Coordinates of C-alpha atoms in Angstrom, one line a residue:
X286 CA 19.3 -42.7 -1.7
X287 CA 22.2 -41.2 -3.8
X288 CA 23.0 -37.4 -3.6
X289 CA 22.4 -37.1 -7.4
X290 CA 19.0 -38.8 -7.6
X291 CA 15.8 -36.8 -7.6
X292 CA 12.5 -38.4 -6.8
X293 CA 8.9 -37.4 -7.8
X294 CA 6.8 -36.7 -4.8
X295 CA 4.6 -39.8 -5.5
X296 CA 7.8 -41.9 -4.9
X297 CA 9.2 -39.8 -2.1
X298 CA 6.1 -40.3 0.1
X299 CA 6.9 -44.0 0.1
X300 CA 10.4 -43.5 1.5
X301 CA 9.5 -43.1 5.1
X302 CA 12.6 -42.3 7.3
X303 CA 14.9 -41.9 4.3
X304 CA 16.7 -38.8 3.0
X305 CA 15.6 -37.8 -0.5
X306 CA 16.1 -35.0 -3.1
X307 CA 13.1 -33.1 -4.6
X308 CA 12.5 -30.3 -7.0
X309 CA 8.9 -29.2 -6.7
X310 CA 6.6 -26.1 -6.9
X311 CA 5.7 -24.3 -3.8
X312 CA 1.9 -24.2 -3.2
X313 CA 2.0 -22.4 0.1
X314 CA 4.3 -20.8 2.7
X315 CA 3.5 -20.0 6.3
X316 CA 5.3 -17.2 8.3
X317 CA 8.3 -18.3 10.4
X318 CA 8.2 -18.7 14.2
X319 CA 10.5 -19.8 16.9
X320 CA 10.5 -23.3 18.0
X321 CA 10.5 -24.3 21.7
X322 CA 14.3 -24.4 21.4
X323 CA 16.6 -21.8 19.7
X324 CA 15.7 -22.6 16.1
X325 CA 13.3 -21.0 13.7
X326 CA 10.8 -22.9 11.6
X327 CA 8.8 -22.2 8.5
X328 CA 6.4 -24.6 6.7
X329 CA 6.0 -25.0 3.0
X330 CA 3.6 -27.1 0.9
X331 CA 5.0 -28.5 -2.3
X332 CA 3.6 -30.3 -5.3
X333 CA 4.8 -31.7 -8.7
X334 CA 3.0 -33.3 -11.8
X335 CA 3.1 -36.7 -10.1
X336 CA 1.2 -35.6 -7.0
X337 CA -1.1 -32.6 -7.3
X338 CA -2.0 -32.8 -3.6
X339 CA 0.7 -30.8 -1.8
X340 CA 2.7 -32.2 0.9
X341 CA 4.2 -30.3 3.8
X342 CA 8.0 -29.4 4.4
X343 CA 9.2 -28.2 7.8
X344 CA 12.3 -26.2 7.3
X345 CA 14.4 -25.4 10.4
X346 CA 17.2 -22.9 10.7
X347 CA 19.2 -21.1 13.4
X348 CA 18.8 -17.7 11.8
X349 CA 15.7 -16.2 10.2
X350 CA 17.8 -15.3 7.1
X351 CA 18.6 -18.9 6.5
X352 CA 15.0 -19.8 5.9
X353 CA 13.3 -19.6 2.3
X354 CA 11.3 -16.5 3.3
X355 CA 11.5 -14.8 -0.1
X356 CA 9.5 -17.7 -1.6
X357 CA 6.0 -17.3 -2.9
X358 CA 3.3 -19.6 -4.2
X359 CA 4.3 -20.8 -7.7
X360 CA 8.1 -20.6 -7.3
X361 CA 10.2 -23.7 -7.5
X362 CA 12.3 -25.1 -4.7
X363 CA 15.2 -27.5 -4.9
X364 CA 15.5 -29.6 -1.7
X365 CA 18.5 -31.8 -1.0
X366 CA 18.7 -34.5 1.7
X367 CA 15.4 -33.9 3.4
X368 CA 14.0 -36.7 5.6
X369 CA 10.6 -38.1 4.8
X370 CA 8.5 -38.7 8.0
X371 CA 5.0 -39.5 8.9
X372 CA 2.8 -38.4 11.8
X373 CA -0.9 -39.4 12.3
X374 CA -1.1 -40.6 8.7
X375 CA 0.3 -37.5 7.2
X376 CA 3.6 -37.7 5.2
X377 CA 5.8 -34.7 5.3
X378 CA 9.5 -33.8 4.6
X379 CA 11.9 -32.4 7.2
X380 CA 14.7 -30.0 6.3
X381 CA 17.5 -30.4 8.8
X382 CA 19.9 -27.4 9.3
X383 CA 22.9 -29.7 9.6
X384 CA 22.8 -31.5 6.3
X385 CA 19.9 -30.4 4.1
X386 CA 20.0 -27.6 1.5
X387 CA 17.6 -25.6 -0.7
X388 CA 17.6 -23.2 -3.7
X389 CA 14.7 -21.1 -4.8
X390 CA 13.9 -20.4 -8.5
X391 CA 11.3 -18.3 -10.2
X392 CA 8.2 -20.2 -11.3
X393 CA 6.5 -20.6 -14.7
X394 CA 7.6 -17.2 -15.8
X395 CA 11.3 -17.8 -15.1
X396 CA 13.7 -17.2 -17.9
X397 CA 16.8 -18.5 -16.4
X398 CA 18.1 -21.3 -14.2
X399 CA 19.9 -19.2 -11.6
X400 CA 18.4 -19.5 -8.1
X401 CA 17.5 -16.2 -6.5
X402 CA 18.3 -17.6 -3.0
X403 CA 20.3 -20.6 -1.9
X404 CA 21.2 -22.1 1.5
X405 CA 24.5 -23.3 2.8
X406 CA 25.7 -26.6 1.3
X407 CA 23.7 -26.1 -1.9
X408 CA 25.4 -27.4 -5.1
X409 CA 23.7 -27.2 -8.5
X410 CA 23.8 -30.1 -10.9
X411 CA 23.7 -30.3 -14.6
X412 CA 20.4 -32.1 -14.8
X413 CA 18.6 -29.6 -12.5
X414 CA 17.8 -27.4 -15.4
X415 CA 15.8 -30.1 -17.2
X416 CA 13.8 -30.8 -14.2
X417 CA 13.1 -27.0 -13.5
X418 CA 12.2 -26.5 -17.1
X419 CA 9.7 -29.4 -17.0
X420 CA 8.1 -28.1 -13.8
X421 CA 7.7 -24.6 -15.4
X422 CA 6.0 -26.1 -18.5
X423 CA 3.7 -28.1 -16.2
X424 CA 2.9 -24.9 -14.1
X425 CA 2.1 -22.9 -17.1
X426 CA -0.2 -25.5 -18.7
X427 CA -2.0 -26.9 -15.6
X428 CA -2.6 -23.7 -13.6
X429 CA -2.8 -25.8 -10.5
X430 CA -1.5 -22.9 -8.5
X431 CA -3.5 -19.7 -8.7
X432 CA -1.4 -16.7 -9.7
X433 CA -2.0 -14.0 -7.0
X434 CA -3.8 -10.9 -8.2
X435 CA -2.0 -7.7 -7.5
X436 CA -4.4 -4.7 -6.9
X437 CA -3.7 -1.1 -7.8
X438 CA -4.2 1.3 -4.9
X439 CA -7.2 2.7 -6.7
X440 CA -8.8 -0.8 -6.7
X441 CA -8.8 -1.2 -2.9
X442 CA -12.6 -1.3 -2.2
X443 CA -12.8 -2.7 1.3
X444 CA -10.8 -3.3 4.5
X445 CA -9.1 -6.7 4.4
X446 CA -6.0 -8.4 3.0
X447 CA -4.7 -7.7 -0.4
X448 CA -1.6 -8.2 -2.6
X449 CA 0.1 -5.0 -3.9
X450 CA 2.8 -4.2 -6.4
X451 CA 4.4 -0.9 -5.2
X452 CA 7.4 1.2 -5.2
X453 CA 9.1 1.9 -1.8
X454 CA 9.4 5.6 -1.4
X455 CA 10.5 6.0 2.4
X456 CA 10.7 4.2 5.7
X457 CA 10.7 5.9 9.1
X458 CA 10.5 5.2 12.7
X459 CA 7.7 7.1 14.5
X460 CA 7.6 8.6 18.0
X461 CA 5.7 5.5 19.0
X462 CA 8.7 3.4 18.1
X463 CA 6.8 1.9 15.1
X464 CA 8.1 1.5 11.7
X465 CA 6.2 2.9 8.7
X466 CA 6.9 2.2 5.0
X467 CA 5.6 4.6 2.4
X468 CA 4.3 2.9 -0.8
X469 CA 3.2 4.2 -4.2
X470 CA 2.0 2.7 -7.4
X471 CA 0.9 5.9 -9.3
X472 CA -2.8 5.5 -8.8
X473 CA -5.4 7.2 -6.5
X474 CA -6.9 5.3 -3.6
X475 CA -10.6 5.7 -3.4
X476 CA -12.1 8.4 -1.1
X477 CA -13.4 7.4 2.2
X478 CA -16.7 8.5 3.9
X479 CA -16.0 10.6 7.0
X480 CA -17.8 9.1 10.0
X481 CA -17.5 12.1 12.2
X482 CA -20.0 14.9 13.1
X483 CA -19.1 18.4 12.1
X484 CA -19.0 19.6 15.7
X485 CA -16.3 16.9 16.4
X486 CA -13.7 18.8 14.6
X487 CA -13.4 21.4 17.4
X488 CA -12.2 19.0 20.0
X489 CA -11.0 16.1 18.0
X490 CA -9.8 17.3 14.5
X491 CA -9.2 15.0 11.6
X492 CA -5.5 14.2 11.4
X493 CA -3.7 15.5 8.3
X494 CA -1.6 12.3 8.1
X495 CA -1.5 8.7 9.4
X496 CA 1.9 9.0 11.1
X497 CA 2.1 10.9 14.4
X498 CA 4.4 13.7 13.0
X499 CA 4.3 15.0 9.4
X500 CA 7.2 14.2 7.0
X501 CA 9.6 17.1 6.2
X502 CA 9.4 19.0 3.0
X503 CA 12.8 17.5 2.1
X504 CA 11.2 13.9 2.4
X505 CA 8.1 14.9 0.6
X506 CA 10.1 16.4 -2.3
X507 CA 11.3 12.9 -3.1
X508 CA 7.8 11.6 -3.6
X509 CA 5.9 11.6 -6.9
X510 CA 3.3 14.4 -6.8
X511 CA 0.4 12.4 -8.2
X512 CA -1.0 9.2 -6.9
X513 CA -1.6 8.1 -3.3
X514 CA 1.3 7.3 -1.0
X515 CA 0.1 4.5 1.2
X516 CA 1.5 4.3 4.7
X517 CA 2.0 0.8 5.9
X518 CA 2.8 -0.1 9.5
X519 CA 5.2 -3.0 10.1
X520 CA 3.6 -5.2 12.9
X521 CA 6.2 -8.0 12.9
X522 CA 8.9 -9.2 15.2
X523 CA 11.5 -9.5 12.4
X524 CA 11.8 -5.7 11.7
X525 CA 15.4 -5.7 10.7
X526 CA 14.9 -8.5 8.2
X527 CA 11.8 -6.8 6.7
X528 CA 13.6 -3.5 6.5
X529 CA 16.4 -5.0 4.6
X530 CA 14.0 -6.1 1.9
X531 CA 12.4 -2.6 1.7
X532 CA 15.0 -0.7 -0.4
X533 CA 14.2 2.8 -1.2
X534 CA 13.4 3.2 -4.8
X535 CA 12.8 -0.5 -5.3
X536 CA 9.6 -2.0 -6.6
X537 CA 8.3 -4.9 -4.5
X538 CA 5.4 -7.4 -4.4
X539 CA 3.6 -7.5 -1.0
X540 CA 1.4 -10.4 -0.2
X541 CA -1.4 -10.3 2.4
X542 CA -1.1 -6.7 3.5
X543 CA -4.1 -5.8 5.7
X544 CA -5.7 -2.6 4.4
X545 CA -7.6 -0.4 7.0
X546 CA -9.0 3.0 7.5
X547 CA -8.2 5.6 10.2
X548 CA -10.2 8.9 10.2
X549 CA -10.9 8.7 6.5
X550 CA -7.2 7.8 5.6
X551 CA -6.2 4.5 4.1
X552 CA -3.3 2.6 5.7
X553 CA -1.9 -0.8 5.6
X554 CA -0.4 -3.3 8.2
X555 CA 2.3 -5.7 7.4
X556 CA 1.9 -8.6 9.7
X557 CA 3.6 -12.0 10.3
X558 CA 1.3 -13.4 7.7
X559 CA 2.5 -11.0 5.0
X560 CA 5.4 -11.5 2.6
X561 CA 7.7 -9.4 0.4
X562 CA 9.3 -10.2 -2.9
X563 CA 11.6 -8.1 -5.1
X564 CA 10.6 -7.5 -8.7
X565 CA 13.0 -7.4 -11.7
X566 CA 12.9 -4.1 -13.5
X567 CA 11.3 -5.6 -16.6
X568 CA 8.3 -7.1 -14.6
X569 CA 5.0 -6.3 -16.2
X570 CA 3.6 -4.9 -13.0
X571 CA 6.4 -2.2 -13.0
X572 CA 6.1 -1.5 -16.7
X573 CA 2.3 -1.1 -16.6
X574 CA 2.2 1.1 -13.4
X575 CA 5.2 3.3 -14.5
X576 CA 3.7 3.8 -18.0
X577 CA 0.4 4.8 -16.7
X578 CA 2.0 7.3 -14.4
X579 CA 4.2 8.8 -17.2
X580 CA 1.1 9.3 -19.3
X581 CA -0.6 11.0 -16.3
X582 CA 2.4 13.3 -15.8
X583 CA 2.2 14.5 -19.3
X584 CA -1.5 15.3 -19.7
X585 CA -2.7 18.1 -17.6
X586 CA -6.2 16.9 -16.9
X587 CA -4.7 13.6 -15.5
X588 CA -3.5 15.5 -12.4
X589 CA -7.2 15.6 -11.5
X590 CA -8.1 12.9 -8.9
X591 CA -9.3 9.8 -10.7
X592 CA -12.4 9.8 -8.6
X593 CA -13.5 13.3 -9.8
X594 CA -14.0 12.4 -13.4
X595 CA -15.6 13.4 -15.7
X596 CA -15.6 16.7 -13.9
X597 CA -15.9 18.0 -10.3
X598 CA -19.1 19.3 -8.8
X599 CA -20.2 22.8 -9.9
X600 CA -20.6 23.8 -6.2
X601 CA -17.7 26.2 -6.7
X602 CA -16.4 28.6 -9.3
X603 CA -12.8 29.6 -9.6
X604 CA -11.3 32.7 -11.2
X605 CA -7.9 31.0 -11.9
X606 CA -8.8 28.9 -14.9
X607 CA -5.5 29.8 -16.6
X608 CA -3.7 28.0 -14.0
X609 CA -3.0 24.2 -14.5
X610 CA -4.7 21.7 -12.3
X611 CA -2.2 20.4 -9.7
X612 CA -2.3 18.1 -6.7
X613 CA -2.0 19.0 -3.1
X614 CA 1.4 17.3 -3.1
X615 CA 2.4 19.6 -5.8
X616 CA 1.5 22.5 -3.5
X617 CA 3.3 21.1 -0.4
X618 CA 6.5 20.6 -2.3
X619 CA 6.6 23.8 -4.3
X620 CA 9.8 25.7 -3.9
X621 CA 8.5 29.2 -4.5
X622 CA 7.8 31.3 -1.4
X623 CA 4.2 32.2 -2.4
X624 CA 2.2 30.8 -5.4
X625 CA -1.3 30.2 -6.5
X626 CA -2.6 26.8 -7.4
X627 CA -5.8 25.3 -8.9
X628 CA -6.7 22.0 -7.3
X629 CA -9.6 19.5 -7.2
X630 CA -10.3 18.6 -3.6
X631 CA -12.8 17.5 -1.0
X632 CA -13.7 19.7 2.0
X633 CA -13.9 17.2 4.9
X634 CA -14.0 19.5 7.9
X635 CA -14.5 23.1 9.0
X636 CA -13.7 25.1 12.2
X637 CA -15.9 26.8 13.3
X638 CA -18.6 24.4 12.2
X639 CA -21.5 26.8 12.8
X640 CA -21.9 29.3 10.1
X641 CA -23.0 31.9 12.7
X642 CA -19.4 31.8 14.0
X643 CA -17.6 32.2 10.7
X644 CA -17.0 36.0 11.3
X645 CA -15.2 37.5 14.2
X646 CA -17.0 40.2 16.3
X647 CA -15.4 42.8 13.9
X648 CA -17.1 41.0 11.0
X649 CA -14.0 39.5 9.6
X650 CA -14.3 36.0 8.1
X651 CA -11.8 33.5 9.6
X652 CA -12.7 29.8 8.9
X653 CA -10.3 26.9 8.7
X654 CA -11.2 24.1 6.3
X655 CA -9.6 20.7 6.0
X656 CA -9.0 19.8 2.3
X657 CA -7.9 16.5 0.8
X658 CA -7.1 14.9 -2.5
X659 CA -5.6 11.4 -3.1
X660 CA -2.1 12.8 -2.4
X661 CA -2.4 14.8 0.8
X662 CA -4.6 16.4 3.5
X663 CA -4.1 20.1 4.4
X664 CA -5.7 23.0 6.3
X665 CA -6.7 26.1 4.2
X666 CA -8.1 29.3 5.6
X667 CA -11.0 31.4 4.1
X668 CA -10.0 34.7 5.6
X669 CA -11.1 38.4 5.4
X670 CA -11.7 39.5 1.8
X671 CA -11.0 36.1 0.3
X672 CA -13.5 34.7 2.8
X673 CA -16.1 37.2 1.7
X674 CA -15.5 36.2 -1.9
X675 CA -15.6 32.5 -1.1
X676 CA -18.9 32.7 0.8
X677 CA -20.4 34.9 -1.9
X678 CA -22.5 37.3 0.2
X679 CA -24.8 34.5 1.2
X680 CA -27.4 34.7 3.9
X681 CA -27.1 32.6 7.1
X682 CA -29.5 30.0 5.8
X683 CA -28.2 29.9 2.3
X684 CA -24.6 29.5 3.6
X685 CA -25.7 26.7 5.9
X686 CA -27.1 24.8 2.9
X687 CA -23.9 25.4 0.9
X688 CA -21.8 24.2 3.9
X689 CA -23.9 21.1 4.2
X690 CA -23.3 20.3 0.5
X691 CA -19.6 21.1 0.7
X692 CA -19.0 18.8 3.6
X693 CA -21.1 16.1 2.2
X694 CA -23.7 15.9 5.1
X695 CA -26.3 13.2 4.2
X696 CA -29.9 14.5 4.0
X697 CA -33.2 12.7 4.3
X698 CA -35.8 12.9 1.6
X699 CA -37.4 16.0 3.3
X700 CA -34.1 17.7 3.3
X701 CA -33.2 17.3 7.1
X702 CA -29.7 16.4 8.2
X703 CA -29.4 12.6 8.9
X704 CA -27.7 11.6 12.2
X705 CA -25.1 8.9 12.1
X706 CA -24.6 8.7 8.3
X707 CA -21.1 8.9 6.9
X708 CA -20.3 12.2 5.1
X709 CA -19.1 12.0 1.4
X710 CA -18.0 15.5 0.4
X711 CA -18.1 16.2 -3.4
X712 CA -15.0 17.0 -5.5
X713 CA -14.8 20.7 -6.1
X714 CA -12.4 23.1 -7.8
X715 CA -10.5 25.5 -5.5
X716 CA -7.9 28.1 -6.0
X717 CA -5.3 28.1 -3.2
X718 CA -2.5 30.4 -2.3
X719 CA 0.4 28.7 -0.4
X720 CA 3.2 30.3 1.4
X721 CA 6.1 27.7 1.6
X722 CA 7.9 29.6 4.4
X723 CA 4.9 30.0 6.6
X724 CA 3.5 26.7 5.6
X725 CA 0.1 28.1 5.4
X726 CA -2.5 28.0 2.7
X727 CA -5.4 30.3 1.9
X728 CA -8.6 29.8 -0.3
X729 CA -8.6 32.6 -2.9
X730 CA -10.3 33.5 -6.2
X731 CA -13.0 30.9 -5.4
X732 CA -16.7 31.4 -4.6
X733 CA -19.5 29.0 -3.5
X734 CA -22.4 28.9 -5.9
X735 CA -26.1 28.3 -5.0

């Protein structure tokens, strides 16, 4: 067949053992893997208006970067000199690294005819544009390929695979030799129930972050101060290739990221089944997310956690109502040596956990609480006079009841603590005093109410 002639798929599948040229829509793409030799292979499925049942394409290359890995469902691929073969009744195309070539184009929403990735030996032809334009019209009108749904972080509701549209804030290698990428979209991930007993905090405290060691304040200061920063662990062999795609400050589309929970903290896992795509700056996903965050940055009440609306529990009362509501990330990145903050938080743990042990033998309160909001988790101390004010001169029984409420301990219908149930602490107001040099935080100007 001539180098300049393109076939529809319905005609190509009759050309067994011949080399053909195709321009088609990608219906699916599987992760690459090594062959038994020295090559890599990835498998596509393609379709066009002549044959809406997709056919496989096996693409071989010597290097990972030579494969069409950036492609996603709905994109358009230009294939030159691929060989049509048949095995056990199934017809498929084979891309040979020695003489075949490809180019990838945006799908139905594409506005130009410039490929975003090409292989060696690819040459564009004048009539390519007409075929690509026709395919885009067909994709837009037929909806044969489902457009993936990209969730906001606040829309994650269960553990499993999701597609995300996020900004890359940071990448780091942990002490466990794992790579973690920090992603953000300006929204608050939902709070998680705490499946630990109060007494577990003494010997196995809740972690303050997913990564083994905390990020420095210099790194945290580059993060937005509202919205969850999702940690995603890279669980793939091609780390170098993936890191090249994760440019700091760049918005990306991530496909099939596995969302999980560790000690009440959301995290993600990028696996061999996951994919990454860059986004142009005018992509609607970026515009919507950035616009929502910009509005949130202007309006003071929008610094409140999304999940605390319309207003937090009245379990606490603060004497710093003049102070604006800020997030725990605002607190952690504050440059002033000592400052008071007003936050909306959940209290997820306490040491000691028995109210009888809250005071030292000298009668001084010294309790360490673990606080969280969608941006961070920190330790804060109720100490001495501030502790007395916080606990509000309560009797031991009354204080125990307040603590049970504050920590979200589930109760039976007769008011007894239930064993084995997850804890869901309420959102409460709290005034906090943070010392940026000592990196310690104290509860102040706050009291527990009956």
